PDB file of C-alpha atoms and ligand atoms in Angstrom:
ATOM      1  CA  MET A 700     273.485  70.177   9.940  1.00  0.00           C
ATOM      2  CA  THR A 701     271.927  73.413   7.498  1.00  0.00           C
ATOM      3  CA  ALA A 702     273.169  76.591   9.104  1.00  0.00           C
ATOM      4  CA  LEU A 703     270.480  78.195  10.501  1.00  0.00           C
ATOM      5  CA  ALA A 704     270.294  82.322  11.424  1.00  0.00           C
ATOM      6  CA  PRO A 705     270.236  82.518  16.046  1.00  0.00           C
ATOM      7  CA  ALA A 706     268.359  84.198  17.711  1.00  0.00           C
ATOM      8  CA  VAL A 707     265.195  84.416  15.605  1.00  0.00           C
ATOM      9  CA  SER A 708     261.607  83.270  15.755  1.00  0.00           C
ATOM     10  CA  ALA A 709     261.527  79.533  14.388  1.00  0.00           C
ATOM     11  CA  ILE A 710     258.351  80.183  12.196  1.00  0.00           C
ATOM     12  CA  GLU A 711     257.106  83.671  11.423  1.00  0.00           C
ATOM     13  CA  VAL A 712     253.569  83.830   9.664  1.00  0.00           C
ATOM     14  CA  LYS A 713     252.590  86.523   7.858  1.00  0.00           C
ATOM     15  CA  ASP A 714     248.693  87.392   6.383  1.00  0.00           C
ATOM     16  CA  LEU A 715     248.553  83.822   5.513  1.00  0.00           C
ATOM     17  CA  GLU A 716     245.418  83.299   3.063  1.00  0.00           C
ATOM     18  CA  CYS A 717     245.151  79.486   2.413  1.00  0.00           C
ATOM     19  CA  ARG A 718     242.156  78.539  -0.315  1.00  0.00           C
ATOM     20  CA  TYR A 719     241.025  75.367  -1.795  1.00  0.00           C
ATOM     21  CA  GLY A 720     240.305  77.196  -5.449  1.00  0.00           C
ATOM     22  CA  ALA A 721     238.081  80.113  -5.288  1.00  0.00           C
ATOM     23  CA  THR A 722     237.140  78.527  -1.452  1.00  0.00           C
ATOM     24  CA  VAL A 723     238.899  80.774   0.983  1.00  0.00           C
ATOM     25  CA  VAL A 724     238.734  78.442   4.239  1.00  0.00           C
ATOM     26  CA  LEU A 725     241.449  81.115   6.267  1.00  0.00           C
ATOM     27  CA  HIS A 726     242.768  84.473   5.582  1.00  0.00           C
ATOM     28  CA  GLU A 727     244.728  86.920   7.701  1.00  0.00           C
ATOM     29  CA  ILE A 728     246.560  84.137   9.896  1.00  0.00           C
ATOM     30  CA  SER A 729     249.692  86.054  11.148  1.00  0.00           C
ATOM     31  CA  PHE A 730     251.880  84.857  14.394  1.00  0.00           C
ATOM     32  CA  THR A 731     254.982  83.359  15.606  1.00  0.00           C
ATOM     33  CA  VAL A 732     256.602  80.171  17.274  1.00  0.00           C
ATOM     34  CA  ARG A 733     259.096  80.548  19.539  1.00  0.00           C
ATOM     35  CA  ARG A 734     262.702  78.883  18.977  1.00  0.00           C
ATOM     36  CA  GLY A 735     262.113  75.294  21.416  1.00  0.00           C
ATOM     37  CA  GLU A 736     258.352  76.119  22.038  1.00  0.00           C
ATOM     38  CA  ILE A 737     255.692  73.664  21.740  1.00  0.00           C
ATOM     39  CA  PHE A 738     252.699  75.425  20.005  1.00  0.00           C
ATOM     40  CA  PHE A 739     249.844  74.131  19.379  1.00  0.00           C
ATOM     41  CA  ILE A 740     247.502  74.732  16.612  1.00  0.00           C
ATOM     42  CA  ILE A 741     244.071  74.172  17.738  1.00  0.00           C
ATOM     43  CA  GLY A 742     240.261  74.379  16.636  1.00  0.00           C
ATOM     44  CA  GLY A 743     237.160  72.833  16.052  1.00  0.00           C
ATOM     45  CA  SER A 744     236.629  69.983  13.054  1.00  0.00           C
ATOM     46  CA  GLY A 745     236.976  71.549   9.986  1.00  0.00           C
ATOM     47  CA  CYS A 746     238.625  74.929  11.069  1.00  0.00           C
ATOM     48  CA  GLY A 747     241.335  74.619   9.149  1.00  0.00           C
ATOM     49  CA  LYS A 748     244.296  72.832  10.823  1.00  0.00           C
ATOM     50  CA  SER A 749     245.194  70.324   9.019  1.00  0.00           C
ATOM     51  CA  THR A 750     244.976  73.053   6.032  1.00  0.00           C
ATOM     52  CA  LEU A 751     247.252  75.515   7.801  1.00  0.00           C
ATOM     53  CA  LEU A 752     249.746  72.998   8.309  1.00  0.00           C
ATOM     54  CA  ARG A 753     249.823  71.506   4.696  1.00  0.00           C
ATOM     55  CA  ASN A 754     250.863  75.718   3.609  1.00  0.00           C
ATOM     56  CA  LEU A 755     253.442  75.835   6.212  1.00  0.00           C
ATOM     57  CA  ILE A 756     255.405  72.780   5.416  1.00  0.00           C
ATOM     58  CA  GLY A 757     255.282  73.668   1.827  1.00  0.00           C
ATOM     59  CA  LEU A 758     252.712  70.645   0.629  1.00  0.00           C
ATOM     60  CA  HIS A 759     250.315  73.612  -0.443  1.00  0.00           C
ATOM     61  CA  VAL A 760     251.192  77.062  -2.042  1.00  0.00           C
ATOM     62  CA  PRO A 761     249.298  79.885  -0.228  1.00  0.00           C
ATOM     63  CA  SER A 762     247.315  82.117  -1.816  1.00  0.00           C
ATOM     64  CA  ALA A 763     248.535  85.058   0.102  1.00  0.00           C
ATOM     65  CA  GLY A 764     250.991  85.521   2.838  1.00  0.00           C
ATOM     66  CA  THR A 765     254.613  84.588   4.012  1.00  0.00           C
ATOM     67  CA  VAL A 766     256.139  82.158   5.673  1.00  0.00           C
ATOM     68  CA  ASN A 767     259.442  82.226   7.100  1.00  0.00           C
ATOM     69  CA  PHE A 768     261.477  79.699   9.233  1.00  0.00           C
ATOM     70  CA  PHE A 769     264.738  81.017  11.268  1.00  0.00           C
ATOM     71  CA  GLY A 770     264.425  84.047   9.253  1.00  0.00           C
ATOM     72  CA  GLU A 771     264.197  82.510   5.242  1.00  0.00           C
ATOM     73  CA  SER A 772     261.278  81.679   3.212  1.00  0.00           C
ATOM     74  CA  LEU A 773     261.118  78.795   2.052  1.00  0.00           C
ATOM     75  CA  ALA A 774     258.645  80.113  -0.680  1.00  0.00           C
ATOM     76  CA  ASP A 775     261.348  82.349  -1.894  1.00  0.00           C
ATOM     77  CA  ALA A 776     264.665  79.866  -1.676  1.00  0.00           C
ATOM     78  CA  GLY A 777     266.331  78.401  -4.573  1.00  0.00           C
ATOM     79  CA  GLU A 778     265.726  74.811  -5.388  1.00  0.00           C
ATOM     80  CA  GLN A 779     269.177  73.888  -3.434  1.00  0.00           C
ATOM     81  CA  ARG A 780     268.445  76.087  -0.352  1.00  0.00           C
ATOM     82  CA  GLN A 781     264.930  74.565  -0.331  1.00  0.00           C
ATOM     83  CA  ARG A 782     266.017  71.470  -0.232  1.00  0.00           C
ATOM     84  CA  GLU A 783     267.876  72.136   2.865  1.00  0.00           C
ATOM     85  CA  LEU A 784     265.585  73.829   4.275  1.00  0.00           C
ATOM     86  CA  LEU A 785     263.185  70.823   4.117  1.00  0.00           C
ATOM     87  CA  ARG A 786     265.722  68.897   6.026  1.00  0.00           C
ATOM     88  CA  THR A 787     265.076  70.837   9.218  1.00  0.00           C
ATOM     89  CA  PHE A 788     261.621  70.106   9.606  1.00  0.00           C
ATOM     90  CA  GLY A 789     260.464  66.264  10.812  1.00  0.00           C
ATOM     91  CA  VAL A 790     256.843  65.514   9.943  1.00  0.00           C
ATOM     92  CA  LEU A 791     255.059  63.213  12.363  1.00  0.00           C
ATOM     93  CA  TYR A 792     251.679  62.246   9.843  1.00  0.00           C
ATOM     94  CA  GLN A 793     248.805  61.010  11.574  1.00  0.00           C
ATOM     95  CA  GLY A 794     248.918  57.097  11.572  1.00  0.00           C
ATOM     96  CA  GLY A 795     252.684  57.301  11.369  1.00  0.00           C
ATOM     97  CA  ALA A 796     252.905  56.790   7.654  1.00  0.00           C
ATOM     98  CA  LEU A 797     255.345  54.027   7.589  1.00  0.00           C
ATOM     99  CA  TRP A 798     256.212  51.606   5.111  1.00  0.00           C
ATOM    100  CA  SER A 799     254.635  48.228   6.213  1.00  0.00           C
ATOM    101  CA  SER A 800     256.623  45.970   4.344  1.00  0.00           C
ATOM    102  CA  LEU A 801     260.142  47.704   5.978  1.00  0.00           C
ATOM    103  CA  THR A 802     261.252  47.088   9.354  1.00  0.00           C
ATOM    104  CA  LEU A 803     261.612  49.768  12.125  1.00  0.00           C
ATOM    105  CA  ARG A 804     265.724  49.908  11.620  1.00  0.00           C
ATOM    106  CA  GLU A 805     264.579  49.860   7.532  1.00  0.00           C
ATOM    107  CA  ASN A 806     261.846  52.477   8.207  1.00  0.00           C
ATOM    108  CA  VAL A 807     264.471  54.790  10.231  1.00  0.00           C
ATOM    109  CA  ALA A 808     266.768  54.474   7.759  1.00  0.00           C
ATOM    110  CA  LEU A 809     265.078  55.762   4.919  1.00  0.00           C
ATOM    111  CA  PRO A 810     265.644  59.645   5.588  1.00  0.00           C
ATOM    112  CA  LEU A 811     269.546  58.834   6.154  1.00  0.00           C
ATOM    113  CA  GLU A 812     269.960  57.218   3.177  1.00  0.00           C
ATOM    114  CA  GLU A 813     268.388  59.638   0.905  1.00  0.00           C
ATOM    115  CA  TYR A 814     269.936  62.686   2.433  1.00  0.00           C
ATOM    116  CA  THR A 815     272.870  61.556   4.305  1.00  0.00           C
ATOM    117  CA  PRO A 816     276.387  60.321   2.919  1.00  0.00           C
ATOM    118  CA  LEU A 817     276.604  57.920   5.972  1.00  0.00           C
ATOM    119  CA  SER A 818     278.105  54.819   5.810  1.00  0.00           C
ATOM    120  CA  PRO A 819     276.001  51.587   6.145  1.00  0.00           C
ATOM    121  CA  ALA A 820     277.899  50.847   9.889  1.00  0.00           C
ATOM    122  CA  GLU A 821     277.243  54.751  10.816  1.00  0.00           C
ATOM    123  CA  ARG A 822     273.588  54.459   9.678  1.00  0.00           C
ATOM    124  CA  ASP A 823     272.655  52.056  12.015  1.00  0.00           C
ATOM    125  CA  GLU A 824     274.363  53.421  14.297  1.00  0.00           C
ATOM    126  CA  LEU A 825     272.450  56.612  14.521  1.00  0.00           C
ATOM    127  CA  VAL A 826     269.067  54.573  13.608  1.00  0.00           C
ATOM    128  CA  ALA A 827     269.747  52.426  16.758  1.00  0.00           C
ATOM    129  CA  LEU A 828     270.154  55.874  18.725  1.00  0.00           C
ATOM    130  CA  LYS A 829     266.901  57.003  16.819  1.00  0.00           C
ATOM    131  CA  LEU A 830     265.224  54.457  18.088  1.00  0.00           C
ATOM    132  CA  ALA A 831     266.705  54.898  21.996  1.00  0.00           C
ATOM    133  CA  GLN A 832     265.298  58.194  22.004  1.00  0.00           C
ATOM    134  CA  VAL A 833     261.894  57.348  21.624  1.00  0.00           C
ATOM    135  CA  GLY A 834     261.626  53.816  24.467  1.00  0.00           C
ATOM    136  CA  LEU A 835     261.712  51.465  21.058  1.00  0.00           C
ATOM    137  CA  THR A 836     265.081  49.801  21.868  1.00  0.00           C
ATOM    138  CA  GLY A 837     265.135  46.062  20.583  1.00  0.00           C
ATOM    139  CA  TYR A 838     261.947  47.122  18.072  1.00  0.00           C
ATOM    140  CA  GLY A 839     264.302  47.084  15.164  1.00  0.00           C
ATOM    141  CA  ASP A 840     263.595  44.163  13.409  1.00  0.00           C
ATOM    142  CA  HIS A 841     259.864  44.566  13.935  1.00  0.00           C
ATOM    143  CA  TYR A 842     257.195  45.622  11.372  1.00  0.00           C
ATOM    144  CA  PRO A 843     254.984  47.875  11.642  1.00  0.00           C
ATOM    145  CA  ALA A 844     251.966  45.905  12.035  1.00  0.00           C
ATOM    146  CA  GLU A 845     253.272  43.693  14.760  1.00  0.00           C
ATOM    147  CA  LEU A 846     253.585  46.707  17.090  1.00  0.00           C
ATOM    148  CA  SER A 847     250.213  49.036  19.112  1.00  0.00           C
ATOM    149  CA  GLY A 848     249.636  52.249  18.211  1.00  0.00           C
ATOM    150  CA  GLY A 849     251.518  53.840  20.171  1.00  0.00           C
ATOM    151  CA  MET A 850     254.406  52.359  19.330  1.00  0.00           C
ATOM    152  CA  ARG A 851     254.029  53.279  15.618  1.00  0.00           C
ATOM    153  CA  LYS A 852     253.190  56.573  16.635  1.00  0.00           C
ATOM    154  CA  ARG A 853     256.961  56.152  18.016  1.00  0.00           C
ATOM    155  CA  ALA A 854     258.544  55.160  15.771  1.00  0.00           C
ATOM    156  CA  GLY A 855     257.164  57.573  13.617  1.00  0.00           C
ATOM    157  CA  LEU A 856     258.606  60.414  15.280  1.00  0.00           C
ATOM    158  CA  ALA A 857     261.545  58.357  15.405  1.00  0.00           C
ATOM    159  CA  ARG A 858     261.868  58.692  11.489  1.00  0.00           C
ATOM    160  CA  ALA A 859     260.557  62.220  12.350  1.00  0.00           C
ATOM    161  CA  LEU A 860     263.951  62.544  14.403  1.00  0.00           C
ATOM    162  CA  ALA A 861     266.115  61.158  11.564  1.00  0.00           C
ATOM    163  CA  LEU A 862     268.160  63.930   9.783  1.00  0.00           C
ATOM    164  CA  ASP A 863     267.919  66.139  13.543  1.00  0.00           C
ATOM    165  CA  PRO A 864     265.161  68.248  12.254  1.00  0.00           C
ATOM    166  CA  ALA A 865     264.730  71.525  14.191  1.00  0.00           C
ATOM    167  CA  ILE A 866     261.326  71.526  14.106  1.00  0.00           C
ATOM    168  CA  VAL A 867     259.326  68.597  14.444  1.00  0.00           C
ATOM    169  CA  PHE A 868     255.190  69.198  13.135  1.00  0.00           C
ATOM    170  CA  PHE A 869     252.552  66.556  14.477  1.00  0.00           C
ATOM    171  CA  ASP A 870     249.528  66.189  12.840  1.00  0.00           C
ATOM    172  CA  GLU A 871     246.994  64.806  15.575  1.00  0.00           C
ATOM    173  CA  PRO A 872     249.091  62.785  17.784  1.00  0.00           C
ATOM    174  CA  SER A 873     247.190  61.239  19.487  1.00  0.00           C
ATOM    175  CA  ALA A 874     244.764  60.429  17.260  1.00  0.00           C
ATOM    176  CA  GLY A 875     243.373  56.776  18.351  1.00  0.00           C
ATOM    177  CA  LEU A 876     245.517  56.245  21.409  1.00  0.00           C
ATOM    178  CA  ASP A 877     243.967  55.273  24.603  1.00  0.00           C
ATOM    179  CA  PRO A 878     244.655  57.878  27.257  1.00  0.00           C
ATOM    180  CA  LEU A 879     247.713  56.587  29.111  1.00  0.00           C
ATOM    181  CA  THR A 880     249.437  55.714  25.725  1.00  0.00           C
ATOM    182  CA  SER A 881     248.491  59.664  24.479  1.00  0.00           C
ATOM    183  CA  ARG A 882     249.452  60.662  27.438  1.00  0.00           C
ATOM    184  CA  SER A 883     253.283  59.301  27.081  1.00  0.00           C
ATOM    185  CA  LEU A 884     253.440  60.030  23.997  1.00  0.00           C
ATOM    186  CA  ASP A 885     253.179  63.933  25.555  1.00  0.00           C
ATOM    187  CA  GLU A 886     255.706  62.798  27.947  1.00  0.00           C
ATOM    188  CA  LEU A 887     258.043  62.241  24.857  1.00  0.00           C
ATOM    189  CA  ILE A 888     257.419  65.293  22.806  1.00  0.00           C
ATOM    190  CA  ARG A 889     258.052  67.077  25.984  1.00  0.00           C
ATOM    191  CA  GLN A 890     261.577  65.237  26.707  1.00  0.00           C
ATOM    192  CA  ILE A 891     262.448  65.482  22.770  1.00  0.00           C
ATOM    193  CA  ARG A 892     261.872  69.388  23.509  1.00  0.00           C
ATOM    194  CA  ASP A 893     263.968  69.326  26.872  1.00  0.00           C
ATOM    195  CA  THR A 894     266.452  67.189  25.632  1.00  0.00           C
ATOM    196  CA  LEU A 895     267.212  68.236  22.114  1.00  0.00           C
ATOM    197  CA  GLY A 896     265.820  72.243  21.628  1.00  0.00           C
ATOM    198  CA  THR A 897     263.149  70.505  18.779  1.00  0.00           C
ATOM    199  CA  THR A 898     260.504  73.562  18.185  1.00  0.00           C
ATOM    200  CA  CYS A 899     257.604  71.478  18.271  1.00  0.00           C
ATOM    201  CA  VAL A 900     254.148  72.429  16.130  1.00  0.00           C
ATOM    202  CA  VAL A 901     251.356  70.378  17.185  1.00  0.00           C
ATOM    203  CA  VAL A 902     247.849  69.962  15.298  1.00  0.00           C
ATOM    204  CA  SER A 903     245.597  68.684  18.360  1.00  0.00           C
ATOM    205  CA  HIS A 904     241.934  68.589  19.463  1.00  0.00           C
ATOM    206  CA  GLU A 905     242.942  66.537  22.538  1.00  0.00           C
ATOM    207  CA  LEU A 906     242.558  68.974  25.828  1.00  0.00           C
ATOM    208  CA  ALA A 907     244.802  66.805  27.869  1.00  0.00           C
ATOM    209  CA  SER A 908     247.265  67.172  25.581  1.00  0.00           C
ATOM    210  CA  ILE A 909     247.062  70.879  25.560  1.00  0.00           C
ATOM    211  CA  PHE A 910     246.960  71.576  29.062  1.00  0.00           C
ATOM    212  CA  ALA A 911     249.955  68.961  29.573  1.00  0.00           C
ATOM    213  CA  ILE A 912     252.296  70.173  27.087  1.00  0.00           C
ATOM    214  CA  ALA A 913     251.678  73.230  25.299  1.00  0.00           C
ATOM    215  CA  ASP A 914     253.596  76.176  26.010  1.00  0.00           C
ATOM    216  CA  ARG A 915     251.080  78.771  23.597  1.00  0.00           C
ATOM    217  CA  VAL A 916     248.520  77.196  21.615  1.00  0.00           C
ATOM    218  CA  LEU A 917     247.011  79.133  18.621  1.00  0.00           C
ATOM    219  CA  MET A 918     243.157  78.852  17.959  1.00  0.00           C
ATOM    220  CA  LEU A 919     241.488  78.593  14.587  1.00  0.00           C
ATOM    221  CA  ASP A 920     237.551  79.150  14.358  1.00  0.00           C
ATOM    222  CA  LYS A 921     235.731  78.033  11.290  1.00  0.00           C
ATOM    223  CA  SER A 922     232.951  80.683  11.167  1.00  0.00           C
ATOM    224  CA  ALA A 923     236.041  83.471  11.029  1.00  0.00           C
ATOM    225  CA  LYS A 924     238.335  81.916   8.764  1.00  0.00           C
ATOM    226  CA  GLY A 925     241.204  82.378  11.111  1.00  0.00           C
ATOM    227  CA  VAL A 926     242.896  83.312  14.585  1.00  0.00           C
ATOM    228  CA  VAL A 927     240.148  84.302  17.650  1.00  0.00           C
ATOM    229  CA  ALA A 928     243.013  83.617  20.289  1.00  0.00           C
ATOM    230  CA  GLU A 929     246.960  83.203  21.057  1.00  0.00           C
ATOM    231  CA  GLY A 930     247.951  82.685  23.993  1.00  0.00           C
ATOM    232  CA  SER A 931     248.986  79.551  26.715  1.00  0.00           C
ATOM    233  CA  PRO A 932     246.057  77.402  27.325  1.00  0.00           C
ATOM    234  CA  HIS A 933     245.201  78.893  31.307  1.00  0.00           C
ATOM    235  CA  ASN A 934     245.316  82.496  30.464  1.00  0.00           C
ATOM    236  CA  LEU A 935     243.015  81.463  27.677  1.00  0.00           C
ATOM    237  CA  CYS A 936     240.683  80.241  29.811  1.00  0.00           C
ATOM    238  CA  GLN A 937     240.927  83.154  32.045  1.00  0.00           C
ATOM    239  CA  PRO A 938     237.696  85.685  32.193  1.00  0.00           C
ATOM    240  CA  GLY A 939     238.010  88.396  29.260  1.00  0.00           C
ATOM    241  CA  ALA A 940     240.144  85.666  27.059  1.00  0.00           C
ATOM    242  CA  ASP A 941     238.031  85.766  23.408  1.00  0.00           C
ATOM    243  CA  ALA A 942     234.615  83.328  24.652  1.00  0.00           C
ATOM    244  CA  ARG A 943     234.981  80.899  21.596  1.00  0.00           C
ATOM    245  CA  ALA A 944     238.248  79.852  23.341  1.00  0.00           C
ATOM    246  CA  ARG A 945     237.279  79.750  26.766  1.00  0.00           C
ATOM    247  CA  ALA A 946     234.076  77.811  25.928  1.00  0.00           C
ATOM    248  CA  PHE A 947     236.755  74.871  23.626  1.00  0.00           C
ATOM    249  CA  LEU A 948     239.302  74.775  26.139  1.00  0.00           C
ATOM    250  CA  THR A 949     236.386  74.481  29.171  1.00  0.00           C
ATOM    251  CA  ARG A 950     234.450  72.530  26.867  1.00  0.00           C
ATOM    252  CA  GLY A 951     231.595  74.885  27.251  1.00  0.00           C
ATOM    253  CA  GLU A 952     231.529  74.757  30.981  1.00  0.00           C
ATOM    254  CA  ASN A 953     232.553  78.543  31.929  1.00  0.00           C
ATOM    255  CA  HIS A 954     231.082  80.063  28.841  1.00  0.00           C
ATOM    256  CA  PRO A 955     228.779  82.976  29.711  1.00  0.00           C
TER     257      PRO A 955
HETATM  258  N1  LIG B1139     241.420  69.267  -0.229  1.00  0.00           N
HETATM  259  C1  LIG B1139     240.654  69.721  -0.331  1.00  0.00           C
HETATM  260  N2  LIG B1139     239.596  70.427  -1.028  1.00  0.00           N
HETATM  261  C2  LIG B1139     239.063  71.336  -0.869  1.00  0.00           C
HETATM  262  N3  LIG B1139     238.375  71.401   0.633  1.00  0.00           N
HETATM  263  C3  LIG B1139     239.269  70.937   1.781  1.00  0.00           C
HETATM  264  C4  LIG B1139     240.622  70.078   1.295  1.00  0.00           C
HETATM  265  N4  LIG B1139     240.675  69.861   2.366  1.00  0.00           N
HETATM  266  C5  LIG B1139     240.156  70.570   3.798  1.00  0.00           C
HETATM  267  N5  LIG B1139     238.988  71.122   3.153  1.00  0.00           N
HETATM  268  C6  LIG B1139     238.492  72.025   3.597  1.00  0.00           C
HETATM  269  O1  LIG B1139     238.809  73.192   4.050  1.00  0.00           O
HETATM  270  C7  LIG B1139     238.025  72.773   6.017  1.00  0.00           C
HETATM  271  C8  LIG B1139     239.369  72.684   6.796  1.00  0.00           C
HETATM  272  O2  LIG B1139     239.350  71.145   6.616  1.00  0.00           O
HETATM  273  P1  LIG B1139     240.804  71.102   7.509  1.00  0.00           P
HETATM  274  O3  LIG B1139     241.160  69.888   7.077  1.00  0.00           O
HETATM  275  O4  LIG B1139     242.064  71.849   7.315  1.00  0.00           O
HETATM  276  O5  LIG B1139     240.436  70.386   8.811  1.00  0.00           O
HETATM  277  P2  LIG B1139     240.628  70.852  10.232  1.00  0.00           P
HETATM  278  O6  LIG B1139     240.819  71.522  11.101  1.00  0.00           O
HETATM  279  O7  LIG B1139     242.241  69.568  10.042  1.00  0.00           O
HETATM  280  O8  LIG B1139     239.088  69.753  10.806  1.00  0.00           O
HETATM  281  P3  LIG B1139     239.923  68.132  11.340  1.00  0.00           P
HETATM  282  O9  LIG B1139     240.044  68.301  12.870  1.00  0.00           O
HETATM  283  O10 LIG B1139     238.714  67.530  11.528  1.00  0.00           O
HETATM  284  O11 LIG B1139     241.147  67.401  11.211  1.00  0.00           O
HETATM  285  C9  LIG B1139     236.882  72.234   5.896  1.00  0.00           C
HETATM  286  O12 LIG B1139     235.929  72.917   5.403  1.00  0.00           O
HETATM  287  C10 LIG B1139     237.025  71.202   4.879  1.00  0.00           C
HETATM  288  O13 LIG B1139     235.963  71.097   3.817  1.00  0.00           O
HETATM  289 MG1  LIG B1140     242.647  68.058  10.481  1.00  0.00          MG
END
């Protein structure tokens, strides 16, 4: 495991600006994600949730501002340290992003082959453990196409967990899932956090998931091009909370 500084927040974002060419999508974004927290990034379509996620994990370079992970800046780290820090993240992309020509076992083994010196036998053992963690024991020899959408998400999560990440990022984990399957994925995310202490950052606009598992949410807004509210979903529904956040979280029913 990569050594990480103790007792600092998992992620600290300061004055971040995200743009595509000359178009600023988000500006003055500042927030902190605590260790072991389930933190949601929410907001209407096109407000910049996926953009923010891509800027956090280094797929896009922010046009201004800083992002620190456990007190360290990914952007300022040397190449070797960047590689180490990237190993401390897992990402569950929409659709699970599994290789269709590989079995589940092979899919989960990929990051282990790339980043660890484990022997094949040790790898097999770890893959079996990861599949068990997401409730897919016995499915190692299946191909992604043989699984339901919910199972593919679980398999994607097993792969995201392969290197024991300190933080897992999820982009719209419930997209395309029926409510019950979505609910069981929510429970799995909570279980991973509770048992492994993994910090979870979830991009979503699923109200059921937000109220079921989010400790805190960061709400983005397209016209504000930034953050309009931050707090527990419950608090953001109370009178006195930002009207846009309240309207979003109550589907407009409590909106003045
Ligand atoms: N590659 C890109 N190039 C230019 N503009 C982009 C690009 N990707 C997204 N945008 C624009 O940036 C804004 C934010 O998009 P983004 O995909 O981050 O929103 P989102 O909140 O994730 O939306 P959704 O809920 O629909 O997934 C939108 O106006 C979008 O058109
Ligand atoms: Mg998106």
